[in-house]
PDB file of C-alpha atoms in Angstrom:
ATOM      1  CA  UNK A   1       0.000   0.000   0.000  1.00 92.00           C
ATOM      2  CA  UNK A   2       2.237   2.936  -1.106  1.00 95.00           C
ATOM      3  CA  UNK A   3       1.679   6.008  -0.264  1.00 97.00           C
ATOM      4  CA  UNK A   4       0.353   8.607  -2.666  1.00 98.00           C
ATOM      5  CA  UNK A   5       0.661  12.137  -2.655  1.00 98.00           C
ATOM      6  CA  UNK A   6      -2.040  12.914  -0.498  1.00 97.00           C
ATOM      7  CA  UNK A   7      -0.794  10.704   2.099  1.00 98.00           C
ATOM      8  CA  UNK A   8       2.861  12.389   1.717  1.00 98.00           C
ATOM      9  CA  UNK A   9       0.739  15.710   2.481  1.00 98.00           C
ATOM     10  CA  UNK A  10      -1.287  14.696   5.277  1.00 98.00           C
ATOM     11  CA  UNK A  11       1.625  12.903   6.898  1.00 98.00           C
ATOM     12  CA  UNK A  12       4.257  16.000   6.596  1.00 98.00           C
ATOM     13  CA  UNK A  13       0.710  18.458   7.587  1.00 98.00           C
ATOM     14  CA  UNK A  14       0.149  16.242  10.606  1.00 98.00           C
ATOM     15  CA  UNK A  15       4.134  16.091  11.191  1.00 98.00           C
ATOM     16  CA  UNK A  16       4.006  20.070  11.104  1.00 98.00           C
ATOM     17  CA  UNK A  17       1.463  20.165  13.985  1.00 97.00           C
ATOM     18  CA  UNK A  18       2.849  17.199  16.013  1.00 98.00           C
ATOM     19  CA  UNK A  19       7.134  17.916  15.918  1.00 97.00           C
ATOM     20  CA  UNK A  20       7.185  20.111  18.439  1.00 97.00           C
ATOM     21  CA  UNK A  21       6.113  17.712  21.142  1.00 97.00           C
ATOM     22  CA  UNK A  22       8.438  14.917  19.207  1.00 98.00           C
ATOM     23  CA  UNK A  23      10.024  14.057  22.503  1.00 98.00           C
ATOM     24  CA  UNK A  24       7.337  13.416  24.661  1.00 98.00           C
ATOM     25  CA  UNK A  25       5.245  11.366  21.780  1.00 98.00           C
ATOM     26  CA  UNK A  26       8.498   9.483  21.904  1.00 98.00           C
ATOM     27  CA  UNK A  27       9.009   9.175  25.474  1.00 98.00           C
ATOM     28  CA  UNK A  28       5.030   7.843  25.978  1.00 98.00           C
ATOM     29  CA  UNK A  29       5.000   5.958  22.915  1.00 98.00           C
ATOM     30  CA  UNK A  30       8.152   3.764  24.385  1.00 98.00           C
ATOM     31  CA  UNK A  31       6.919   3.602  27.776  1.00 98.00           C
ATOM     32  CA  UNK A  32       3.261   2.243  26.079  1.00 98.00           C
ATOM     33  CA  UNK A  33       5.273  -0.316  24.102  1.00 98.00           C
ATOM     34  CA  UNK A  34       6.880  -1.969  27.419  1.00 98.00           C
ATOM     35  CA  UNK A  35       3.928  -1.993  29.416  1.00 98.00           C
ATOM     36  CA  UNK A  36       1.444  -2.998  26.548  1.00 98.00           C
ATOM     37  CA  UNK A  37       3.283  -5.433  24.873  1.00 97.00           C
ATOM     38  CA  UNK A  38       5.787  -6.485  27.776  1.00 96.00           C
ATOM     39  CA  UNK A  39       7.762  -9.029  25.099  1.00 96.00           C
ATOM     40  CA  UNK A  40       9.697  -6.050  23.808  1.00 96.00           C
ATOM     41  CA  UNK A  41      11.181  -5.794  27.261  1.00 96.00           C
ATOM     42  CA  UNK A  42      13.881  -7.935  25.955  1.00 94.00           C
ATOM     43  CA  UNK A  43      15.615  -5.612  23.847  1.00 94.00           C
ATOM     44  CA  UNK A  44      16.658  -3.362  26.646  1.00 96.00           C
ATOM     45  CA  UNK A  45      17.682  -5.805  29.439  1.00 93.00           C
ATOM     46  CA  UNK A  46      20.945  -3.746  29.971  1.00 95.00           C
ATOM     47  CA  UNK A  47      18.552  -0.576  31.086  1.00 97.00           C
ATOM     48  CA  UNK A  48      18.340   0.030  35.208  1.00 96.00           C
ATOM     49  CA  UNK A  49      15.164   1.197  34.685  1.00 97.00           C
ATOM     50  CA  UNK A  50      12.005   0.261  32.119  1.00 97.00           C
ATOM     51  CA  UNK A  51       9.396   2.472  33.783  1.00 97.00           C
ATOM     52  CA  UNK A  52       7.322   5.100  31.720  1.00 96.00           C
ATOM     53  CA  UNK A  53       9.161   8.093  32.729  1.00 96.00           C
ATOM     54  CA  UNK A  54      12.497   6.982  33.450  1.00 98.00           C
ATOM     55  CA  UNK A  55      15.978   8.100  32.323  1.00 97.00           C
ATOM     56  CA  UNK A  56      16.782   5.847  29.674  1.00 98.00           C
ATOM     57  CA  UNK A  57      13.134   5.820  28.145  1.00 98.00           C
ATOM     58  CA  UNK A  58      12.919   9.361  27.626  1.00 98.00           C
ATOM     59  CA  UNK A  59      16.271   9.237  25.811  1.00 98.00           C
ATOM     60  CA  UNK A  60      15.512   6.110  23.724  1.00 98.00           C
ATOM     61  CA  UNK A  61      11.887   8.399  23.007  1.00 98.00           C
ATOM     62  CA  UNK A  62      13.544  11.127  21.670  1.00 98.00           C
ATOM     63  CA  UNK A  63      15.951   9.031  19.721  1.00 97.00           C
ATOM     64  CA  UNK A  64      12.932   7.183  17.930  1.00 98.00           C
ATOM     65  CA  UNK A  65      11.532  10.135  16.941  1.00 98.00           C
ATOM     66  CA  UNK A  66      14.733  11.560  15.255  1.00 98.00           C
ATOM     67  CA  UNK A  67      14.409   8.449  12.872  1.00 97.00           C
ATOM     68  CA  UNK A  68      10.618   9.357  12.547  1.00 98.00           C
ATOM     69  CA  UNK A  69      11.262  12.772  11.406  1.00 98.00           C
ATOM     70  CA  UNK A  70      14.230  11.484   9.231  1.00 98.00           C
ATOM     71  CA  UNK A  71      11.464   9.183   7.900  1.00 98.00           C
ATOM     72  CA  UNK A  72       9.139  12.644   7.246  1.00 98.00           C
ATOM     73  CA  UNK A  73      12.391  14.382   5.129  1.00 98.00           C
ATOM     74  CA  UNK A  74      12.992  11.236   3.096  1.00 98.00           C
ATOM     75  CA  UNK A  75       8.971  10.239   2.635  1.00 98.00           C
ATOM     76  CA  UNK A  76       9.358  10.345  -1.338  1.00 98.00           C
ATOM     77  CA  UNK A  77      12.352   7.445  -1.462  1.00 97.00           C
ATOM     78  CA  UNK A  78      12.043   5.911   2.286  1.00 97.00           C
ATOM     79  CA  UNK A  79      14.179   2.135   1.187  1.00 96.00           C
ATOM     80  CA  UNK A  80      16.978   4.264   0.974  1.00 96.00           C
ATOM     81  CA  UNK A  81      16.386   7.323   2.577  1.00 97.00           C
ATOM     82  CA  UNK A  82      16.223   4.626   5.972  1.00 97.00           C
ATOM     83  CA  UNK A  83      18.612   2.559   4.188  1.00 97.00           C
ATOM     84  CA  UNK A  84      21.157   3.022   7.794  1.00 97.00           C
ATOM     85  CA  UNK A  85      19.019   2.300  10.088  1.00 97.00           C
ATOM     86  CA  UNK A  86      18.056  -0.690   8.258  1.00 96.00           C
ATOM     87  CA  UNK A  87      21.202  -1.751   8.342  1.00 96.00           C
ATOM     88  CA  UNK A  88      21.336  -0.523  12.274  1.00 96.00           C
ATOM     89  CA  UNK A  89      18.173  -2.856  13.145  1.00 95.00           C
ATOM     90  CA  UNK A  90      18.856  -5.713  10.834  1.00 94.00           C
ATOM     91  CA  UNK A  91      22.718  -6.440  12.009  1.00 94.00           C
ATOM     92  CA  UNK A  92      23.634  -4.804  15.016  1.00 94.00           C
ATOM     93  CA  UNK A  93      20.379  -4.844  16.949  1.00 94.00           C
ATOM     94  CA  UNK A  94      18.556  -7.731  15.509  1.00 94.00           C
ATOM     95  CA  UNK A  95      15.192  -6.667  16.628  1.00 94.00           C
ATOM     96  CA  UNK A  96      12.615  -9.231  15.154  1.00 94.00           C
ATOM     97  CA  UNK A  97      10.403  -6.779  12.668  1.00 95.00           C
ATOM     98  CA  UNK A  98       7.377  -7.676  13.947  1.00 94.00           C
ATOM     99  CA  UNK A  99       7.863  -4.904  16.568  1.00 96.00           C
ATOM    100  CA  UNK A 100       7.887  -2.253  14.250  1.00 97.00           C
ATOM    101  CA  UNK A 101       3.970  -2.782  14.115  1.00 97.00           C
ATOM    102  CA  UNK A 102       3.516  -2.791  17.930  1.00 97.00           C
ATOM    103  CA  UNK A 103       5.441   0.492  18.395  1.00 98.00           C
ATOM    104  CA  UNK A 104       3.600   2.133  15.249  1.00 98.00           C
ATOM    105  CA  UNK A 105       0.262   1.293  17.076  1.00 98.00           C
ATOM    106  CA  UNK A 106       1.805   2.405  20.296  1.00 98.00           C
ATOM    107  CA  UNK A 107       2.312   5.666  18.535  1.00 98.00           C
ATOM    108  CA  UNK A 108      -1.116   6.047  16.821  1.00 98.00           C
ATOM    109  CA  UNK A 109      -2.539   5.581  20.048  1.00 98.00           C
ATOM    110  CA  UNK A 110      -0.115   8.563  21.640  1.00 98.00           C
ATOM    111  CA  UNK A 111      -1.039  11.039  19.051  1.00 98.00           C
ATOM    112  CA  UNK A 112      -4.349  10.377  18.971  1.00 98.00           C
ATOM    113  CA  UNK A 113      -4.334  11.410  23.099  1.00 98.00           C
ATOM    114  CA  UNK A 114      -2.175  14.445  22.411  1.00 98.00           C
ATOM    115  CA  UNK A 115      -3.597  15.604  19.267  1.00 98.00           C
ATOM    116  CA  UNK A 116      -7.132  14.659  18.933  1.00 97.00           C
ATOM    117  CA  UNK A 117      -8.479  17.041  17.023  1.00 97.00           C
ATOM    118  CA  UNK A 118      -5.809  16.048  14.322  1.00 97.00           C
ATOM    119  CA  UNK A 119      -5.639  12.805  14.389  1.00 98.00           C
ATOM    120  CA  UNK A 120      -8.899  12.572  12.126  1.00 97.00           C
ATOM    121  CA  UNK A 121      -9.458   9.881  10.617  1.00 97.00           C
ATOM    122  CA  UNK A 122      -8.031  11.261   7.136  1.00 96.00           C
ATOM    123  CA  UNK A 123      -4.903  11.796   8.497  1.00 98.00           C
ATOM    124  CA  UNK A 124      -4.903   8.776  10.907  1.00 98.00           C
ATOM    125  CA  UNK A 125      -5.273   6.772   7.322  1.00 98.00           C
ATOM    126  CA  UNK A 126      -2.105   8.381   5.821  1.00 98.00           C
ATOM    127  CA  UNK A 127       0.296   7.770   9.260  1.00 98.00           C
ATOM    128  CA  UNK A 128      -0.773   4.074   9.128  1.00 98.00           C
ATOM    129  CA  UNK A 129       0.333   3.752   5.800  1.00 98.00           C
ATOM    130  CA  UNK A 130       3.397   5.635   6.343  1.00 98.00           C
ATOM    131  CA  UNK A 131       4.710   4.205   9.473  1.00 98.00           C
ATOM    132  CA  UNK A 132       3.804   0.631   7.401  1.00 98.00           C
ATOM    133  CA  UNK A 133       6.334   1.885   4.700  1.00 98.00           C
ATOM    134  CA  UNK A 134       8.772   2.937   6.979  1.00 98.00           C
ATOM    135  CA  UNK A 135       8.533  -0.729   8.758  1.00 97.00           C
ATOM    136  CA  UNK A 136       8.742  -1.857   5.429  1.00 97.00           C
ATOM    137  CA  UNK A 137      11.595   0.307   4.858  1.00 97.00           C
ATOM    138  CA  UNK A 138      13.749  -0.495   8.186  1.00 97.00           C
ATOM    139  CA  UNK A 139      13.262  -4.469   7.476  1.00 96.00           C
ATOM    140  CA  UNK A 140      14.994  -3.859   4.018  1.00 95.00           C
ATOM    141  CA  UNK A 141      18.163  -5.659   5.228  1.00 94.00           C
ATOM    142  CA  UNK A 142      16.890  -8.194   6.998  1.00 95.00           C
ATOM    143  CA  UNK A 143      17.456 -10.722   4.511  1.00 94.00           C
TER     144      UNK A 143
ATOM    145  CA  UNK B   1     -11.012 -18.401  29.465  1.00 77.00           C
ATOM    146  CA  UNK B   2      -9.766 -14.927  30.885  1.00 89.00           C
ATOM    147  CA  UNK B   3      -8.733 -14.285  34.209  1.00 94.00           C
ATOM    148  CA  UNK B   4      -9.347 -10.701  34.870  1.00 97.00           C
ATOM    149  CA  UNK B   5      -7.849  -9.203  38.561  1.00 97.00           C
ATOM    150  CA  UNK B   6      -9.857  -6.633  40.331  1.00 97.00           C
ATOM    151  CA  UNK B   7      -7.523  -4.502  39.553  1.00 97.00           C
ATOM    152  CA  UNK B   8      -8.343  -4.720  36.083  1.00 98.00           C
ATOM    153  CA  UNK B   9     -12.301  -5.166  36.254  1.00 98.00           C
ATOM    154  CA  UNK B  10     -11.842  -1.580  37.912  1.00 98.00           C
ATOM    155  CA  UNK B  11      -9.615   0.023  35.300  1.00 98.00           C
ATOM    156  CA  UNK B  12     -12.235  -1.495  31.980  1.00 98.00           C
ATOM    157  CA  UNK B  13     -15.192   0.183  33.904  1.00 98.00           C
ATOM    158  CA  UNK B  14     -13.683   3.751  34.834  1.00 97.00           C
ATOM    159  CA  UNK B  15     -12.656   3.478  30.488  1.00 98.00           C
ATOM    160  CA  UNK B  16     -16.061   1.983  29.823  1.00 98.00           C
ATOM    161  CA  UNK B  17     -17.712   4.879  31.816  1.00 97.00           C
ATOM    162  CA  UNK B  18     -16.321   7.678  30.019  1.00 96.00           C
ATOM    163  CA  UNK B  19     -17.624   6.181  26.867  1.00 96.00           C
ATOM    164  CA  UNK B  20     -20.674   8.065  25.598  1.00 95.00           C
ATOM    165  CA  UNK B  21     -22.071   5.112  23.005  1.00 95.00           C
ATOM    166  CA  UNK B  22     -24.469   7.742  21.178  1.00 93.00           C
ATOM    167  CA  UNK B  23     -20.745  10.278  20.702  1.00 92.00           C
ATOM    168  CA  UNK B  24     -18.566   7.187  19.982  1.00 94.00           C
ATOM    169  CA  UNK B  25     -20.558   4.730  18.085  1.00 92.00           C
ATOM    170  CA  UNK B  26     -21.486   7.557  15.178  1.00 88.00           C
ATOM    171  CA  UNK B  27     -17.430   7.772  14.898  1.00 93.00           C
ATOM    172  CA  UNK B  28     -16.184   4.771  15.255  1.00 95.00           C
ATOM    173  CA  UNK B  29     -17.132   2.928  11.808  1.00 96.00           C
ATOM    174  CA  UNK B  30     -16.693   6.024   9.668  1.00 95.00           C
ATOM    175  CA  UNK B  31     -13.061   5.776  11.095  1.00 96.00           C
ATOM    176  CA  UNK B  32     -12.517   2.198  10.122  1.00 97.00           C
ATOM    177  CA  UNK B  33     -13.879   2.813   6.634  1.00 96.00           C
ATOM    178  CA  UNK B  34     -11.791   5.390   6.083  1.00 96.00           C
ATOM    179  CA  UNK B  35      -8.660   4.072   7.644  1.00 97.00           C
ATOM    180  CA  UNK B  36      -9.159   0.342   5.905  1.00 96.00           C
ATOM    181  CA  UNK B  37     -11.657   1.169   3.100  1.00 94.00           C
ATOM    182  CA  UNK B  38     -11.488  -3.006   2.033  1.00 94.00           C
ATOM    183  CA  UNK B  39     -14.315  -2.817   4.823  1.00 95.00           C
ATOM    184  CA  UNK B  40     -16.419  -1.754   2.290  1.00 93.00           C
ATOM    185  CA  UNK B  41     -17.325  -4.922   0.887  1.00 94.00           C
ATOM    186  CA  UNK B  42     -19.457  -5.495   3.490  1.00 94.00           C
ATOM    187  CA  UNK B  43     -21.485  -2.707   3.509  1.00 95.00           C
ATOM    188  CA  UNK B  44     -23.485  -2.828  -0.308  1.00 93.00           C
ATOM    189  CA  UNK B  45     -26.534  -2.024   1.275  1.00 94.00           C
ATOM    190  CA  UNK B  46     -25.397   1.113   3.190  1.00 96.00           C
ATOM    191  CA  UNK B  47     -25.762   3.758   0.800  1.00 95.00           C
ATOM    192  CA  UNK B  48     -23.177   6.223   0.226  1.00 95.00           C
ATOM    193  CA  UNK B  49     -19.896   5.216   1.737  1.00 94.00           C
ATOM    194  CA  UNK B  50     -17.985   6.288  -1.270  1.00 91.00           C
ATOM    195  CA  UNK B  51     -16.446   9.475  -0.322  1.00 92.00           C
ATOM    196  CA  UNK B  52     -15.607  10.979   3.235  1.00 92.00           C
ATOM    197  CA  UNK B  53     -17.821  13.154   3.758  1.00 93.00           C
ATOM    198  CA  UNK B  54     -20.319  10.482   2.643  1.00 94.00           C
ATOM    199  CA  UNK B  55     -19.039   8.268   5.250  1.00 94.00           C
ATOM    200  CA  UNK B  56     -18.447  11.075   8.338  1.00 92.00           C
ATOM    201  CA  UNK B  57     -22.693  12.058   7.122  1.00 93.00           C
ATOM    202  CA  UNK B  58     -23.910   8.092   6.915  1.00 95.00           C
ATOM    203  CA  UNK B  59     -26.670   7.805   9.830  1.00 95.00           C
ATOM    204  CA  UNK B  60     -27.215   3.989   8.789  1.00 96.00           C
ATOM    205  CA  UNK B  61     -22.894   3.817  10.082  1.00 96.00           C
ATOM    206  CA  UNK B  62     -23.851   5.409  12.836  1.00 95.00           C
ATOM    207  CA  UNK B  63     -26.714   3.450  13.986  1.00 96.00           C
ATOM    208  CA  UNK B  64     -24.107   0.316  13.320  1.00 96.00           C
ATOM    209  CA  UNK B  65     -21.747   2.224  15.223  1.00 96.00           C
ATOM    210  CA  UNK B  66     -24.478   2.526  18.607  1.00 96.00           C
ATOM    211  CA  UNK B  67     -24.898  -1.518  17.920  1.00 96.00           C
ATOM    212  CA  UNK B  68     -21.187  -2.590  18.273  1.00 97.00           C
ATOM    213  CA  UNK B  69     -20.992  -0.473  21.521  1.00 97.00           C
ATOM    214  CA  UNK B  70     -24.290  -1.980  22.891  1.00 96.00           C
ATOM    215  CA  UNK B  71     -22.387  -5.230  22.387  1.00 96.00           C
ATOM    216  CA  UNK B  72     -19.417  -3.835  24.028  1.00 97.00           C
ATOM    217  CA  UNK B  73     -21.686  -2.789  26.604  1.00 97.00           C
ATOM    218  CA  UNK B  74     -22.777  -6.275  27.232  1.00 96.00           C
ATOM    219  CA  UNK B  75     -19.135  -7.627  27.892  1.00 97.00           C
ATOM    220  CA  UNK B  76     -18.632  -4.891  30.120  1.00 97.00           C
ATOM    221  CA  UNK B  77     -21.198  -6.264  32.902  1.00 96.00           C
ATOM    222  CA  UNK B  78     -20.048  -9.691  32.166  1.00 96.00           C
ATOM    223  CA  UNK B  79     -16.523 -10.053  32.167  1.00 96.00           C
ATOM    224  CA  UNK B  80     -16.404 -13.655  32.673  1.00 96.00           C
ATOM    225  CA  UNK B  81     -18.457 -14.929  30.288  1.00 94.00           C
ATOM    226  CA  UNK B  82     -17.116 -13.808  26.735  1.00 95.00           C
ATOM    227  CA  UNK B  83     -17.836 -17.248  24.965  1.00 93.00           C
ATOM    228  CA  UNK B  84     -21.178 -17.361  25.897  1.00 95.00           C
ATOM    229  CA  UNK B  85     -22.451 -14.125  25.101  1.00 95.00           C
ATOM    230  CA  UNK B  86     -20.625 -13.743  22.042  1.00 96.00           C
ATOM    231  CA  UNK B  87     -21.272 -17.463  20.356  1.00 97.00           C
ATOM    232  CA  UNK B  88     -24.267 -16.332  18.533  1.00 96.00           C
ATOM    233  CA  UNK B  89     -22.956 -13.235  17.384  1.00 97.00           C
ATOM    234  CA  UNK B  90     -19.701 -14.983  16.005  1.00 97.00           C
ATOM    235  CA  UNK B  91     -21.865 -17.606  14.650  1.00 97.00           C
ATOM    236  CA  UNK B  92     -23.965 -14.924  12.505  1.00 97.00           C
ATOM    237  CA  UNK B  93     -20.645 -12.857  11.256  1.00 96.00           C
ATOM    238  CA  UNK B  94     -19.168 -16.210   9.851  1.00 95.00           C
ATOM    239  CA  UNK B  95     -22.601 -17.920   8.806  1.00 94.00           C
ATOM    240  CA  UNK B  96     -24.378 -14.878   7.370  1.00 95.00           C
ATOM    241  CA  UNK B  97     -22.882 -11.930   6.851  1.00 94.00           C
ATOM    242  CA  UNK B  98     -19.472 -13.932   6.267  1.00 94.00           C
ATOM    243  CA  UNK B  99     -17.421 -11.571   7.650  1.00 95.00           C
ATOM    244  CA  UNK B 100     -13.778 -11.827   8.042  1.00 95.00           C
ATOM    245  CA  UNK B 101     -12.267 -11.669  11.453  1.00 95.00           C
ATOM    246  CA  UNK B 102      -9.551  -9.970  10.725  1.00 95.00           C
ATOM    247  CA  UNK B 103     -11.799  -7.306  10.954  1.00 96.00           C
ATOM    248  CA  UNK B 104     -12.613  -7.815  14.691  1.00 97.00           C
ATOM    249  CA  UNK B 105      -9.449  -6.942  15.017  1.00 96.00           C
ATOM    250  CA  UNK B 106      -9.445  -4.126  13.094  1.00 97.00           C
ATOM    251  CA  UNK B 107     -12.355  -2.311  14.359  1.00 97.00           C
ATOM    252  CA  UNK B 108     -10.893  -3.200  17.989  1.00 98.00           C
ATOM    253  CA  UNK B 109      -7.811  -0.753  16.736  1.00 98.00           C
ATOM    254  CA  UNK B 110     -10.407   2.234  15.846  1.00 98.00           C
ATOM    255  CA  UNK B 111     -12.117   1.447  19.116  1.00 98.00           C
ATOM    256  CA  UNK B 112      -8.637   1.822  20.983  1.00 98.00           C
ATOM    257  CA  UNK B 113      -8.018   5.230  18.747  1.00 98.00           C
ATOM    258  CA  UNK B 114     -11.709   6.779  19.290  1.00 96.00           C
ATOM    259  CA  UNK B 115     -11.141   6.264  23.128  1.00 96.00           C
ATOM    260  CA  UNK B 116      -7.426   7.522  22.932  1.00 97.00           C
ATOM    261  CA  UNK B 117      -9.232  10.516  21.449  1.00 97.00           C
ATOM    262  CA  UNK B 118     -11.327  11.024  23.871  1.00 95.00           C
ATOM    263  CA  UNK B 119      -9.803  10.001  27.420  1.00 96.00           C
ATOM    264  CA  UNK B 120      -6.370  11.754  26.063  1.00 97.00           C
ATOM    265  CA  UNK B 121      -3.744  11.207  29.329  1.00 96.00           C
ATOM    266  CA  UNK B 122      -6.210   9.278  31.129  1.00 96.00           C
ATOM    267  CA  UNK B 123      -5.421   6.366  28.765  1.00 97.00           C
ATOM    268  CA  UNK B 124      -2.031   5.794  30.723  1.00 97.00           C
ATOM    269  CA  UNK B 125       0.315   2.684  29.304  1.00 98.00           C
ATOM    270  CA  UNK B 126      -1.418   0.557  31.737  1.00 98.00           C
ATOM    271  CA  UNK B 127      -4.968   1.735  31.352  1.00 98.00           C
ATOM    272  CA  UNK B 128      -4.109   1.103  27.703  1.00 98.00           C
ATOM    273  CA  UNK B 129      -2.373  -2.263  27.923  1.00 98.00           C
ATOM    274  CA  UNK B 130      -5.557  -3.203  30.446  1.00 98.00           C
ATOM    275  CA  UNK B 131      -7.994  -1.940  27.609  1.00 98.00           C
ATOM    276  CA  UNK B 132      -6.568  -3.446  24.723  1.00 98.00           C
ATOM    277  CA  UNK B 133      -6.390  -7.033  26.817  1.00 98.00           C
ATOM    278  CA  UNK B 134      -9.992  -6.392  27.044  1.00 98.00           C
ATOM    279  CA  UNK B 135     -10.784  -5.894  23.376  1.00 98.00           C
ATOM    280  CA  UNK B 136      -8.432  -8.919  22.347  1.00 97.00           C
ATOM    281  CA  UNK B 137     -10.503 -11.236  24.784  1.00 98.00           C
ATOM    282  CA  UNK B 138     -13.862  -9.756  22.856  1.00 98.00           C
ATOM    283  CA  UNK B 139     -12.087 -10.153  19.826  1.00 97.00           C
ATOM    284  CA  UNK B 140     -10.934 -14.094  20.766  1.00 97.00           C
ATOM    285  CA  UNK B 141     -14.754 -14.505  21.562  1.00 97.00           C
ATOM    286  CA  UNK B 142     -15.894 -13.264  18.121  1.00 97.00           C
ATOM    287  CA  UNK B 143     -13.526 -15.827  16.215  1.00 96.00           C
ATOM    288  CA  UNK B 144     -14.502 -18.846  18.404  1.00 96.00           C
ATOM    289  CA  UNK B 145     -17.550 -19.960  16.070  1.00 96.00           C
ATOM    290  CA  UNK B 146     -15.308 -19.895  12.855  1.00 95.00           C
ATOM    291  CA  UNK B 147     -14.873 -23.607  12.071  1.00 92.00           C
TER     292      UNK B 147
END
């Protein structure tokens, strides 16, 4: 399901009204991921502390979304605008790709809390897609 | 079957009581139409559903919309019987209207939006997690007559 033109322009409209609180969708998305879907604990067994609101959440938050809004600047050619961190997730940190859908979810459900007057349903269509393509995009290297 | 704590009983009815049906139910389907139009296909005698302002202005949608959260409504008050109240129900959406229940699951991710939406911060990570065990238990029941 690629995404056409309007879905570039409701994703980068919707990005426009959302960056500025990039950290904290970050931070909350995370946290929802470990709590919700506990499995993903896994990947950060080497953190002191997996609590929403800890130290090393909020920093692995904000680091998410700087991929995300790479994602946003390189919407038009995402296999190898993401090309990197494919290479990042596929080799180095192995996480099975099946997560990508349970943090995109985890991150639906955070913007729709923050931003609920923008998250219509128009523009909730377009991020599913895009956060799809981007999954798609960051598995690229898996095999 | 699902073991629910009271802990968690608690937590589905404080979510379930912020829920107006009549405010929810006329969104909720125009949202999973638009967000996975393949629904469609099962609604050829709904009128216009073709466009989205068709959909957002469909009162048949909406009327569905009041139904599914009645349903809801029903699992709500008995959270230990899932099977039982849903077998017919799962029985008519494979036997009748042959619906596939993918779709369960589907409409359980608008639900899980819509609410988002509404309840904002309230939906914590473990109001959501708690909520979203919910809905896949409803969702489990719905599949159980397909075979």
């Amino acid at each position: 399901m690629s995404l056409t033109d309007k879905d570039k322009a409701a994703v980068k409209a919707l990005w426009a009204r959302i960056s500025k609180g990039a950290d904290a969708i970050g931070a909350d998305a995370l946290a929802r991921l470990l709590v919700v879907y506990p499995q993903t604990k896994t990947y950060f067994a080497h953190w002191p502390d997996l609590n929403p609101g800890s130290a090393p959440v909020v920093k692995h938050g904000k680091k998410i979304m700087g991929g995300v809004a790479q994602a946003v600047t390189k919407i038009d050619d995402l296999s190898s605008g993401l090309l990197e961190l494919s290479e990042l997730h596929a080799f180095k940190l192995r996480v099975d790709p099946a997560n990508f859908k349970l943090l995109a979810q985890c991150l639906q459900v955070v913007i729709a809390s923050m931003f609920p007057n923008d998250f219509t349903p128009e523009a909730h269509v377009a991020l599913d897609k895009f956060l799809s393509n981007v999954a798609l995009a960051l598995s690229e290297r898996y095999r | 079957m699902v073991k629910w704590t009271e802990e968690e009983r608690r937590i589905i009815r404080g979510v379930w009581e912020k829920v107006d049906i009549n405010e929810v139910g006329a969104q909720l389907w125009a949202r999973a139409l638009i967000v996975y139009p393949w629904i469609e296909r099962y609604f050829g005698n709904f009128g216009d559903i073709f466009t989205t302002t068709a959909i957002l202005n469909n009162p048949k949608l909406a009327a569905l919309g009041k139904v599914v959260l009645s349903a809801l409504d029903t699992a709500v008050e008995n959270m230990d019987n899932f099977k039982g109240i849903y077998a017919s129900l799962s029985r008519q959406h494979y036997e009748n209207i042959k619906v596939d229940p993918d779709n369960f699951r589907l409409l359980a991710e608008c639900i899980t939006i819509t609410i988002a939406c509404k309840l904002k911060a309230e939906l914590s990570p473990q109001v959501q997690a708690t909520w979203q065990k919910f809905l896949s238990a409803v969702v489990e029941a719905m599949n159980s007559q397909y075979k």
